[in-house]
PDB file of C-alpha atoms in Angstrom:
ATOM      1  CA  MET A 397      52.557  62.711  49.445  1.00 46.00           C
ATOM      2  CA  LYS A 398      54.919  61.005  47.169  1.00 52.00           C
ATOM      3  CA  LYS A 399      57.651  59.738  49.234  1.00 58.00           C
ATOM      4  CA  ASN A 400      61.313  59.806  48.357  1.00 66.00           C
ATOM      5  CA  GLN A 401      62.531  56.722  46.711  1.00 81.00           C
ATOM      6  CA  LEU A 402      66.202  55.614  47.668  1.00 84.00           C
ATOM      7  CA  THR A 403      68.646  53.785  45.860  1.00 88.00           C
ATOM      8  CA  ASP A 404      70.425  51.026  46.493  1.00 85.00           C
ATOM      9  CA  ASP A 405      73.628  53.352  46.881  1.00 88.00           C
ATOM     10  CA  ASP A 406      71.348  55.530  49.459  1.00 89.00           C
ATOM     11  CA  ILE A 407      70.448  52.257  50.872  1.00 90.00           C
ATOM     12  CA  ARG A 408      74.054  51.010  51.615  1.00 91.00           C
ATOM     13  CA  LYS A 409      75.050  54.525  52.495  1.00 92.00           C
ATOM     14  CA  LEU A 410      72.575  54.667  55.169  1.00 94.00           C
ATOM     15  CA  GLU A 411      73.737  50.828  56.578  1.00 96.00           C
ATOM     16  CA  LEU A 412      76.963  51.756  56.586  1.00 95.00           C
ATOM     17  CA  ASP A 413      76.053  55.057  59.158  1.00 95.00           C
ATOM     18  CA  MET A 414      73.782  52.876  61.130  1.00 96.00           C
ATOM     19  CA  LEU A 415      76.583  49.981  61.607  1.00 96.00           C
ATOM     20  CA  LEU A 416      79.459  52.486  62.837  1.00 95.00           C
ATOM     21  CA  PHE A 417      77.002  54.290  65.021  1.00 95.00           C
ATOM     22  CA  ALA A 418      76.266  51.118  66.574  1.00 96.00           C
ATOM     23  CA  ILE A 419      79.925  49.999  67.101  1.00 95.00           C
ATOM     24  CA  TYR A 420      80.360  53.426  68.661  1.00 93.00           C
ATOM     25  CA  ARG A 421      77.266  52.895  70.786  1.00 93.00           C
ATOM     26  CA  ILE A 422      78.615  49.661  71.839  1.00 94.00           C
ATOM     27  CA  SER A 423      82.453  49.763  72.041  1.00 90.00           C
ATOM     28  CA  GLY A 424      82.999  53.232  72.006  1.00 87.00           C
ATOM     29  CA  TYR A 425      85.520  52.800  68.715  1.00 89.00           C
ATOM     30  CA  ASP A 426      84.552  55.620  66.532  1.00 91.00           C
ATOM     31  CA  PHE A 427      84.771  55.036  63.212  1.00 91.00           C
ATOM     32  CA  ARG A 428      82.893  57.473  61.387  1.00 91.00           C
ATOM     33  CA  GLN A 429      84.958  59.961  60.259  1.00 89.00           C
ATOM     34  CA  TYR A 430      87.378  57.423  58.562  1.00 90.00           C
ATOM     35  CA  ALA A 431      87.811  57.407  55.006  1.00 87.00           C
ATOM     36  CA  ARG A 432      84.495  55.520  53.674  1.00 90.00           C
ATOM     37  CA  SER A 433      85.925  53.540  50.609  1.00 89.00           C
ATOM     38  CA  SER A 434      88.872  51.895  53.017  1.00 86.00           C
ATOM     39  CA  ILE A 435      85.576  51.456  55.496  1.00 92.00           C
ATOM     40  CA  GLU A 436      83.563  49.948  52.705  1.00 94.00           C
ATOM     41  CA  ARG A 437      85.788  47.469  51.504  1.00 92.00           C
ATOM     42  CA  ARG A 438      86.882  45.944  54.708  1.00 93.00           C
ATOM     43  CA  VAL A 439      83.085  45.523  55.764  1.00 96.00           C
ATOM     44  CA  THR A 440      82.131  44.241  52.362  1.00 95.00           C
ATOM     45  CA  HIS A 441      84.901  41.671  52.715  1.00 94.00           C
ATOM     46  CA  ARG A 442      83.624  40.524  56.497  1.00 95.00           C
ATOM     47  CA  MET A 443      79.957  40.269  55.044  1.00 96.00           C
ATOM     48  CA  ARG A 444      81.743  37.833  51.831  1.00 95.00           C
ATOM     49  CA  LEU A 445      83.576  35.866  54.782  1.00 95.00           C
ATOM     50  CA  GLU A 446      80.545  35.449  56.842  1.00 95.00           C
ATOM     51  CA  ASN A 447      78.144  35.173  53.715  1.00 96.00           C
ATOM     52  CA  LEU A 448      75.715  37.921  54.889  1.00 95.00           C
ATOM     53  CA  PRO A 449      73.237  39.315  52.553  1.00 95.00           C
ATOM     54  CA  SER A 450      73.587  42.969  53.744  1.00 94.00           C
ATOM     55  CA  ILE A 451      75.180  45.433  55.828  1.00 96.00           C
ATOM     56  CA  SER A 452      71.612  45.466  57.906  1.00 95.00           C
ATOM     57  CA  ALA A 453      72.304  41.596  58.651  1.00 95.00           C
ATOM     58  CA  LEU A 454      76.168  42.595  60.065  1.00 95.00           C
ATOM     59  CA  ILE A 455      74.470  44.683  62.364  1.00 96.00           C
ATOM     60  CA  GLU A 456      72.148  42.348  63.607  1.00 96.00           C
ATOM     61  CA  ARG A 457      75.530  40.136  64.957  1.00 96.00           C
ATOM     62  CA  VAL A 458      77.106  43.120  65.801  1.00 95.00           C
ATOM     63  CA  ILE A 459      74.386  44.041  68.307  1.00 96.00           C
ATOM     64  CA  HIS A 460      73.781  40.419  69.514  1.00 95.00           C
ATOM     65  CA  GLU A 461      77.258  38.879  69.397  1.00 95.00           C
ATOM     66  CA  PRO A 462      79.985  40.495  71.084  1.00 93.00           C
ATOM     67  CA  GLU A 463      82.687  38.171  70.002  1.00 93.00           C
ATOM     68  CA  PHE A 464      81.506  39.017  66.398  1.00 95.00           C
ATOM     69  CA  LEU A 465      81.987  42.818  67.312  1.00 94.00           C
ATOM     70  CA  GLU A 466      85.488  41.711  68.063  1.00 90.00           C
ATOM     71  CA  VAL A 467      85.849  40.374  65.237  1.00 91.00           C
ATOM     72  CA  LEU A 468      84.629  43.323  63.074  1.00 93.00           C
ATOM     73  CA  LEU A 469      86.964  45.880  65.358  1.00 91.00           C
ATOM     74  CA  ASN A 470      89.824  43.770  64.237  1.00 86.00           C
ATOM     75  CA  ASP A 471      88.806  44.280  60.536  1.00 89.00           C
ATOM     76  CA  LEU A 472      88.443  47.819  60.790  1.00 89.00           C
ATOM     77  CA  SER A 473      91.428  48.671  62.732  1.00 81.00           C
ATOM     78  CA  ILE A 474      94.404  49.615  60.015  1.00 71.00           C
ATOM     79  CA  GLN A 475      97.198  47.253  60.834  1.00 72.00           C
ATOM     80  CA  VAL A 476     100.029  47.681  57.881  1.00 73.00           C
ATOM     81  CA  THR A 477     103.300  47.722  59.223  1.00 87.00           C
ATOM     82  CA  GLU A 478     106.758  46.204  59.065  1.00 93.00           C
ATOM     83  CA  MET A 479     110.255  46.434  60.743  1.00 97.00           C
ATOM     84  CA  PHE A 480     112.136  49.691  59.459  1.00 97.00           C
ATOM     85  CA  ARG A 481     109.370  50.344  56.814  1.00 94.00           C
ATOM     86  CA  ASP A 482     110.416  52.798  54.128  1.00 94.00           C
ATOM     87  CA  PRO A 483     113.790  52.557  55.261  1.00 97.00           C
ATOM     88  CA  ASP A 484     115.084  56.082  53.840  1.00 97.00           C
ATOM     89  CA  PHE A 485     112.810  57.568  56.346  1.00 97.00           C
ATOM     90  CA  PHE A 486     114.608  55.957  59.064  1.00 98.00           C
ATOM     91  CA  VAL A 487     118.058  56.971  57.587  1.00 98.00           C
ATOM     92  CA  ALA A 488     116.857  60.666  57.290  1.00 98.00           C
ATOM     93  CA  PHE A 489     115.629  60.348  61.136  1.00 98.00           C
ATOM     94  CA  ARG A 490     119.119  58.460  62.297  1.00 98.00           C
ATOM     95  CA  GLU A 491     121.566  61.242  59.923  1.00 98.00           C
ATOM     96  CA  LYS A 492     119.505  64.313  60.260  1.00 98.00           C
ATOM     97  CA  VAL A 493     117.198  63.913  63.204  1.00 98.00           C
ATOM     98  CA  VAL A 494     119.358  61.947  66.001  1.00 98.00           C
ATOM     99  CA  PRO A 495     122.001  64.921  66.404  1.00 98.00           C
ATOM    100  CA  GLU A 496     119.657  67.182  66.954  1.00 98.00           C
ATOM    101  CA  LEU A 497     117.690  64.952  69.968  1.00 98.00           C
ATOM    102  CA  ARG A 498     121.355  64.479  71.201  1.00 97.00           C
ATOM    103  CA  GLN A 499     121.126  67.397  73.018  1.00 95.00           C
ATOM    104  CA  TYR A 500     118.335  66.695  75.376  1.00 97.00           C
ATOM    105  CA  PRO A 501     118.853  65.167  78.842  1.00 97.00           C
ATOM    106  CA  GLU A 502     116.036  62.827  77.887  1.00 97.00           C
ATOM    107  CA  ILE A 503     113.832  62.146  74.760  1.00 98.00           C
ATOM    108  CA  ARG A 504     110.493  61.095  74.748  1.00 98.00           C
ATOM    109  CA  ILE A 505     109.226  60.162  71.241  1.00 98.00           C
ATOM    110  CA  TRP A 506     105.486  59.086  70.411  1.00 98.00           C
ATOM    111  CA  HIS A 507     104.886  56.242  67.935  1.00 97.00           C
ATOM    112  CA  ALA A 508     101.122  56.746  67.179  1.00 96.00           C
ATOM    113  CA  GLY A 509      99.053  54.175  65.798  1.00 93.00           C
ATOM    114  CA  CYS A 510     102.156  51.513  66.358  1.00 93.00           C
ATOM    115  CA  SER A 511      99.991  48.705  65.234  1.00 91.00           C
ATOM    116  CA  SER A 512     101.791  45.434  66.412  1.00 92.00           C
ATOM    117  CA  GLY A 513     105.208  47.240  67.245  1.00 94.00           C
ATOM    118  CA  GLU A 514     107.466  47.062  64.660  1.00 96.00           C
ATOM    119  CA  GLU A 515     108.227  50.454  64.145  1.00 94.00           C
ATOM    120  CA  ALA A 516     108.705  51.272  67.714  1.00 97.00           C
ATOM    121  CA  TYR A 517     111.224  48.167  67.709  1.00 98.00           C
ATOM    122  CA  SER A 518     112.845  49.460  64.957  1.00 98.00           C
ATOM    123  CA  MET A 519     113.181  53.072  66.440  1.00 98.00           C
ATOM    124  CA  ALA A 520     115.105  51.113  69.801  1.00 98.00           C
ATOM    125  CA  ILE A 521     117.219  49.779  67.575  1.00 98.00           C
ATOM    126  CA  LEU A 522     118.148  52.503  65.994  1.00 98.00           C
ATOM    127  CA  LEU A 523     118.728  54.716  69.125  1.00 98.00           C
ATOM    128  CA  ASP A 524     120.695  51.929  70.716  1.00 97.00           C
ATOM    129  CA  GLU A 525     122.979  52.177  67.877  1.00 98.00           C
ATOM    130  CA  GLU A 526     123.239  55.789  68.282  1.00 98.00           C
ATOM    131  CA  GLY A 527     124.113  55.610  71.905  1.00 97.00           C
ATOM    132  CA  LEU A 528     120.868  57.264  72.874  1.00 97.00           C
ATOM    133  CA  ARG A 529     118.330  54.199  73.809  1.00 94.00           C
ATOM    134  CA  GLU A 530     118.773  54.421  77.443  1.00 94.00           C
ATOM    135  CA  LYS A 531     118.021  58.369  77.405  1.00 97.00           C
ATOM    136  CA  THR A 532     114.921  57.830  75.429  1.00 98.00           C
ATOM    137  CA  ARG A 533     111.111  56.718  76.288  1.00 98.00           C
ATOM    138  CA  ILE A 534     109.038  55.433  73.387  1.00 98.00           C
ATOM    139  CA  TYR A 535     105.554  56.017  73.672  1.00 98.00           C
ATOM    140  CA  ALA A 536     103.995  52.896  71.183  1.00 97.00           C
ATOM    141  CA  THR A 537     100.162  53.311  70.981  1.00 97.00           C
ATOM    142  CA  ASP A 538      97.616  51.690  69.436  1.00 94.00           C
ATOM    143  CA  MET A 539      93.393  51.568  69.686  1.00 91.00           C
ATOM    144  CA  ASN A 540      93.410  47.995  69.230  1.00 88.00           C
ATOM    145  CA  GLU A 541      94.267  45.894  72.449  1.00 87.00           C
ATOM    146  CA  ARG A 542      94.961  42.767  70.603  1.00 86.00           C
ATOM    147  CA  VAL A 543      97.979  44.040  68.615  1.00 90.00           C
ATOM    148  CA  LEU A 544      99.316  45.944  71.438  1.00 92.00           C
ATOM    149  CA  ARG A 545      99.533  42.424  73.554  1.00 92.00           C
ATOM    150  CA  GLN A 546     101.221  41.025  70.713  1.00 91.00           C
ATOM    151  CA  ALA A 547     103.904  44.147  70.431  1.00 94.00           C
ATOM    152  CA  GLU A 548     104.548  43.723  74.178  1.00 94.00           C
ATOM    153  CA  SER A 549     106.010  39.794  73.488  1.00 95.00           C
ATOM    154  CA  GLY A 550     108.344  41.031  71.140  1.00 95.00           C
ATOM    155  CA  ALA A 551     107.422  38.233  68.976  1.00 96.00           C
ATOM    156  CA  PHE A 552     107.251  38.259  65.217  1.00 95.00           C
ATOM    157  CA  SER A 553     106.692  35.988  62.331  1.00 94.00           C
ATOM    158  CA  LEU A 554     109.649  34.410  61.110  1.00 95.00           C
ATOM    159  CA  HIS A 555     109.453  34.288  58.018  1.00 94.00           C
ATOM    160  CA  LYS A 556     109.469  38.171  57.837  1.00 94.00           C
ATOM    161  CA  MET A 557     112.711  38.065  59.389  1.00 96.00           C
ATOM    162  CA  GLN A 558     114.644  38.041  55.433  1.00 95.00           C
ATOM    163  CA  THR A 559     112.305  41.269  54.643  1.00 96.00           C
ATOM    164  CA  TYR A 560     112.644  42.909  57.921  1.00 97.00           C
ATOM    165  CA  THR A 561     116.823  42.315  57.673  1.00 97.00           C
ATOM    166  CA  LYS A 562     117.048  43.675  54.013  1.00 98.00           C
ATOM    167  CA  ASN A 563     115.168  47.157  55.240  1.00 97.00           C
ATOM    168  CA  TYR A 564     117.413  47.138  58.280  1.00 98.00           C
ATOM    169  CA  PHE A 565     120.499  47.477  55.998  1.00 98.00           C
ATOM    170  CA  GLN A 566     118.509  49.756  53.964  1.00 98.00           C
ATOM    171  CA  ALA A 567     117.963  52.039  57.109  1.00 97.00           C
ATOM    172  CA  GLY A 568     122.075  52.343  57.853  1.00 97.00           C
ATOM    173  CA  GLY A 569     121.574  49.434  60.329  1.00 97.00           C
ATOM    174  CA  LYS A 570     125.504  48.697  62.055  1.00 97.00           C
ATOM    175  CA  ARG A 571     125.623  45.509  63.164  1.00 97.00           C
ATOM    176  CA  GLU A 572     123.770  41.646  61.969  1.00 96.00           C
ATOM    177  CA  PHE A 573     120.133  42.000  62.553  1.00 97.00           C
ATOM    178  CA  SER A 574     120.152  38.517  64.218  1.00 96.00           C
ATOM    179  CA  TYR A 575     122.077  40.276  67.110  1.00 97.00           C
ATOM    180  CA  TYR A 576     118.800  41.430  68.280  1.00 97.00           C
ATOM    181  CA  TYR A 577     116.746  38.362  68.109  1.00 97.00           C
ATOM    182  CA  THR A 578     116.593  34.625  68.792  1.00 97.00           C
ATOM    183  CA  ALA A 579     114.169  32.389  67.098  1.00 96.00           C
ATOM    184  CA  ASP A 580     112.778  29.073  67.007  1.00 95.00           C
ATOM    185  CA  ALA A 581     110.873  27.357  64.154  1.00 92.00           C
ATOM    186  CA  GLN A 582     108.010  29.742  63.725  1.00 94.00           C
ATOM    187  CA  HIS A 583     108.888  33.474  65.424  1.00 96.00           C
ATOM    188  CA  ALA A 584     111.529  35.485  66.030  1.00 97.00           C
ATOM    189  CA  TYR A 585     111.917  36.661  69.877  1.00 97.00           C
ATOM    190  CA  PHE A 586     113.260  40.398  70.242  1.00 97.00           C
ATOM    191  CA  ASN A 587     116.033  40.834  73.194  1.00 96.00           C
ATOM    192  CA  LYS A 588     113.913  41.923  76.001  1.00 95.00           C
ATOM    193  CA  SER A 589     116.240  44.929  76.491  1.00 95.00           C
ATOM    194  CA  LEU A 590     114.843  46.807  73.624  1.00 96.00           C
ATOM    195  CA  ALA A 591     111.439  46.746  75.096  1.00 95.00           C
ATOM    196  CA  GLU A 592     112.726  48.057  78.435  1.00 95.00           C
ATOM    197  CA  ASN A 593     112.525  52.100  77.274  1.00 96.00           C
ATOM    198  CA  ILE A 594     109.283  51.324  75.631  1.00 97.00           C
ATOM    199  CA  VAL A 595     105.429  51.995  77.013  1.00 97.00           C
ATOM    200  CA  PHE A 596     103.059  50.033  75.199  1.00 97.00           C
ATOM    201  CA  ALA A 597      99.267  51.542  75.798  1.00 96.00           C
ATOM    202  CA  GLN A 598      96.151  51.626  74.409  1.00 94.00           C
ATOM    203  CA  HIS A 599      95.511  55.755  73.067  1.00 95.00           C
ATOM    204  CA  ASN A 600      92.341  56.212  70.386  1.00 92.00           C
ATOM    205  CA  LEU A 601      93.717  59.118  67.986  1.00 93.00           C
ATOM    206  CA  VAL A 602      89.825  59.920  67.537  1.00 89.00           C
ATOM    207  CA  THR A 603      88.673  60.129  71.172  1.00 89.00           C
ATOM    208  CA  ASP A 604      91.487  60.334  73.360  1.00 93.00           C
ATOM    209  CA  GLY A 605      93.621  63.804  73.882  1.00 92.00           C
ATOM    210  CA  SER A 606      97.167  64.763  74.483  1.00 93.00           C
ATOM    211  CA  PHE A 607      98.919  62.684  77.650  1.00 93.00           C
ATOM    212  CA  ASN A 608     102.768  63.795  77.227  1.00 95.00           C
ATOM    213  CA  GLU A 609     105.220  66.287  75.542  1.00 96.00           C
ATOM    214  CA  PHE A 610     107.416  64.626  73.424  1.00 98.00           C
ATOM    215  CA  HIS A 611     110.156  65.639  71.007  1.00 98.00           C
ATOM    216  CA  ALA A 612     109.529  63.123  68.245  1.00 98.00           C
ATOM    217  CA  ILE A 613     105.862  61.933  67.269  1.00 98.00           C
ATOM    218  CA  ILE A 614     106.074  59.282  64.310  1.00 97.00           C
ATOM    219  CA  CYS A 615     102.442  58.622  63.017  1.00 95.00           C
ATOM    220  CA  ARG A 616     103.115  57.383  59.029  1.00 92.00           C
ATOM    221  CA  ASN A 617     100.195  56.024  56.922  1.00 87.00           C
ATOM    222  CA  VAL A 618      97.696  56.207  59.340  1.00 89.00           C
ATOM    223  CA  MET A 619      95.492  59.474  58.398  1.00 89.00           C
ATOM    224  CA  ILE A 620      95.341  58.260  55.165  1.00 87.00           C
ATOM    225  CA  TYR A 621      92.545  56.536  56.519  1.00 87.00           C
ATOM    226  CA  PHE A 622      90.988  59.314  58.122  1.00 90.00           C
ATOM    227  CA  ASP A 623      88.594  62.216  56.247  1.00 87.00           C
ATOM    228  CA  GLN A 624      89.738  65.598  56.241  1.00 86.00           C
ATOM    229  CA  ASN A 625      87.917  66.959  59.142  1.00 89.00           C
ATOM    230  CA  LEU A 626      89.742  64.138  61.140  1.00 90.00           C
ATOM    231  CA  GLN A 627      92.769  64.515  60.180  1.00 89.00           C
ATOM    232  CA  LYS A 628      92.664  67.959  61.281  1.00 88.00           C
ATOM    233  CA  LYS A 629      91.789  66.941  64.663  1.00 91.00           C
ATOM    234  CA  VAL A 630      94.626  64.505  64.751  1.00 92.00           C
ATOM    235  CA  LEU A 631      97.223  66.977  63.811  1.00 91.00           C
ATOM    236  CA  ARG A 632      95.698  69.583  66.147  1.00 91.00           C
ATOM    237  CA  LEU A 633      96.405  66.764  68.671  1.00 94.00           C
ATOM    238  CA  PHE A 634      99.629  66.096  67.496  1.00 95.00           C
ATOM    239  CA  ASP A 635     100.540  70.205  67.631  1.00 92.00           C
ATOM    240  CA  GLU A 636      99.594  70.164  71.309  1.00 94.00           C
ATOM    241  CA  SER A 637     101.616  66.848  72.121  1.00 96.00           C
ATOM    242  CA  LEU A 638     104.798  68.179  70.629  1.00 96.00           C
ATOM    243  CA  THR A 639     107.896  70.353  72.267  1.00 96.00           C
ATOM    244  CA  ASN A 640     108.632  73.851  70.604  1.00 95.00           C
ATOM    245  CA  ARG A 641     111.450  72.379  67.750  1.00 96.00           C
ATOM    246  CA  GLY A 642     109.950  68.947  67.964  1.00 97.00           C
ATOM    247  CA  PHE A 643     109.798  66.471  65.239  1.00 97.00           C
ATOM    248  CA  LEU A 644     106.899  64.959  63.344  1.00 96.00           C
ATOM    249  CA  GLY A 645     107.202  62.310  61.120  1.00 96.00           C
ATOM    250  CA  LEU A 646     104.231  61.270  58.522  1.00 94.00           C
ATOM    251  CA  GLY A 647     103.723  59.183  55.646  1.00 90.00           C
ATOM    252  CA  HIS A 648     104.720  59.974  52.139  1.00 87.00           C
ATOM    253  CA  LYS A 649     100.997  60.817  51.043  1.00 83.00           C
ATOM    254  CA  GLU A 650     100.216  62.861  54.451  1.00 86.00           C
ATOM    255  CA  THR A 651     101.188  66.697  55.276  1.00 81.00           C
ATOM    256  CA  VAL A 652     101.010  69.196  57.918  1.00 80.00           C
ATOM    257  CA  ARG A 653      99.445  71.885  55.282  1.00 71.00           C
ATOM    258  CA  THR A 654      95.985  71.227  57.038  1.00 62.00           C
ATOM    259  CA  ILE A 655      96.670  72.632  60.088  1.00 57.00           C
ATOM    260  CA  ASP A 656      99.856  75.080  59.523  1.00 61.00           C
ATOM    261  CA  THR A 657      98.082  77.746  58.641  1.00 53.00           C
ATOM    262  CA  GLU A 658     100.227  80.368  60.627  1.00 66.00           C
ATOM    263  CA  GLY A 659     103.293  78.836  59.224  1.00 80.00           C
ATOM    264  CA  LYS A 660     104.344  76.814  62.670  1.00 86.00           C
ATOM    265  CA  TYR A 661     106.003  74.096  60.993  1.00 90.00           C
ATOM    266  CA  GLU A 662     109.192  74.352  58.860  1.00 92.00           C
ATOM    267  CA  VAL A 663     110.069  71.252  56.243  1.00 92.00           C
ATOM    268  CA  PHE A 664     112.817  69.626  58.074  1.00 95.00           C
ATOM    269  CA  ASP A 665     113.214  66.899  55.264  1.00 96.00           C
ATOM    270  CA  ARG A 666     110.620  67.285  51.984  1.00 93.00           C
ATOM    271  CA  ASP A 667     111.070  63.646  50.733  1.00 95.00           C
ATOM    272  CA  GLU A 668     110.456  61.589  53.930  1.00 95.00           C
ATOM    273  CA  LYS A 669     107.991  63.969  55.282  1.00 94.00           C
ATOM    274  CA  ILE A 670     109.688  65.157  58.199  1.00 96.00           C
ATOM    275  CA  TYR A 671     108.643  68.503  59.979  1.00 95.00           C
ATOM    276  CA  ARG A 672     109.858  70.678  62.896  1.00 96.00           C
ATOM    277  CA  LYS A 673     107.612  73.144  64.802  1.00 94.00           C
ATOM    278  CA  LYS A 674     109.249  76.506  64.962  1.00 90.00           C
ATOM    279  CA  THR A 675     109.699  78.100  68.425  1.00 81.00           C
TER     280      THR A 675
END
């Protein structure tokens, strides 16, 4: 019997499947439903840095070197964030969502995929300026323990403050941005009072379930790295976690259409991709 010949592309896809399975079996982190183009770019970058000839060589190191597995997990965890990123979103949240949230005696907001915490601190600042911080609990979650520890520290690179300051004012900031932090030669340290109502916790959108009922869920530019089936799964998780009339804030390239077949959501702000769950 003539054996089927595998092309180089077939071999690479098979190796990538094996790598992601190995990572899942060893660590519990499941990247198998992430968008393959993004995963491949990050794997190729790590191979180049380590001067490895193939993904199979990468798999061998993942299996036998726990420290190397941690390095690769950090490569695959998407960490793209900044304070008041996309300022117009925060303007819309401040002007349109905040007036709706004022009616509640307590407010629960989930920042899912919070990375190193910049957007959670941004929300704490916004709510402080609107007089709502003390009655709000912000849950900031990520799958990556290392970046969560960084987020809890409230310390960010000083050279980023110029960009963050610009974003803050474009987002409708009401004070001097330096009011919220102290600095040394390398870092800006945000006031500890901002983190008093923030709960930083590990949560994996791929494998973990709902853990509270929220008045607003913010998950922006995270699901663009998921395939369509995983997007649907995560959006169902958000649906289960939102109160009636709760708000869902997504990134500019994301939409609730994939799960909203029954018209359960209304568009609250079309430009900034803010949706509201119907009663």
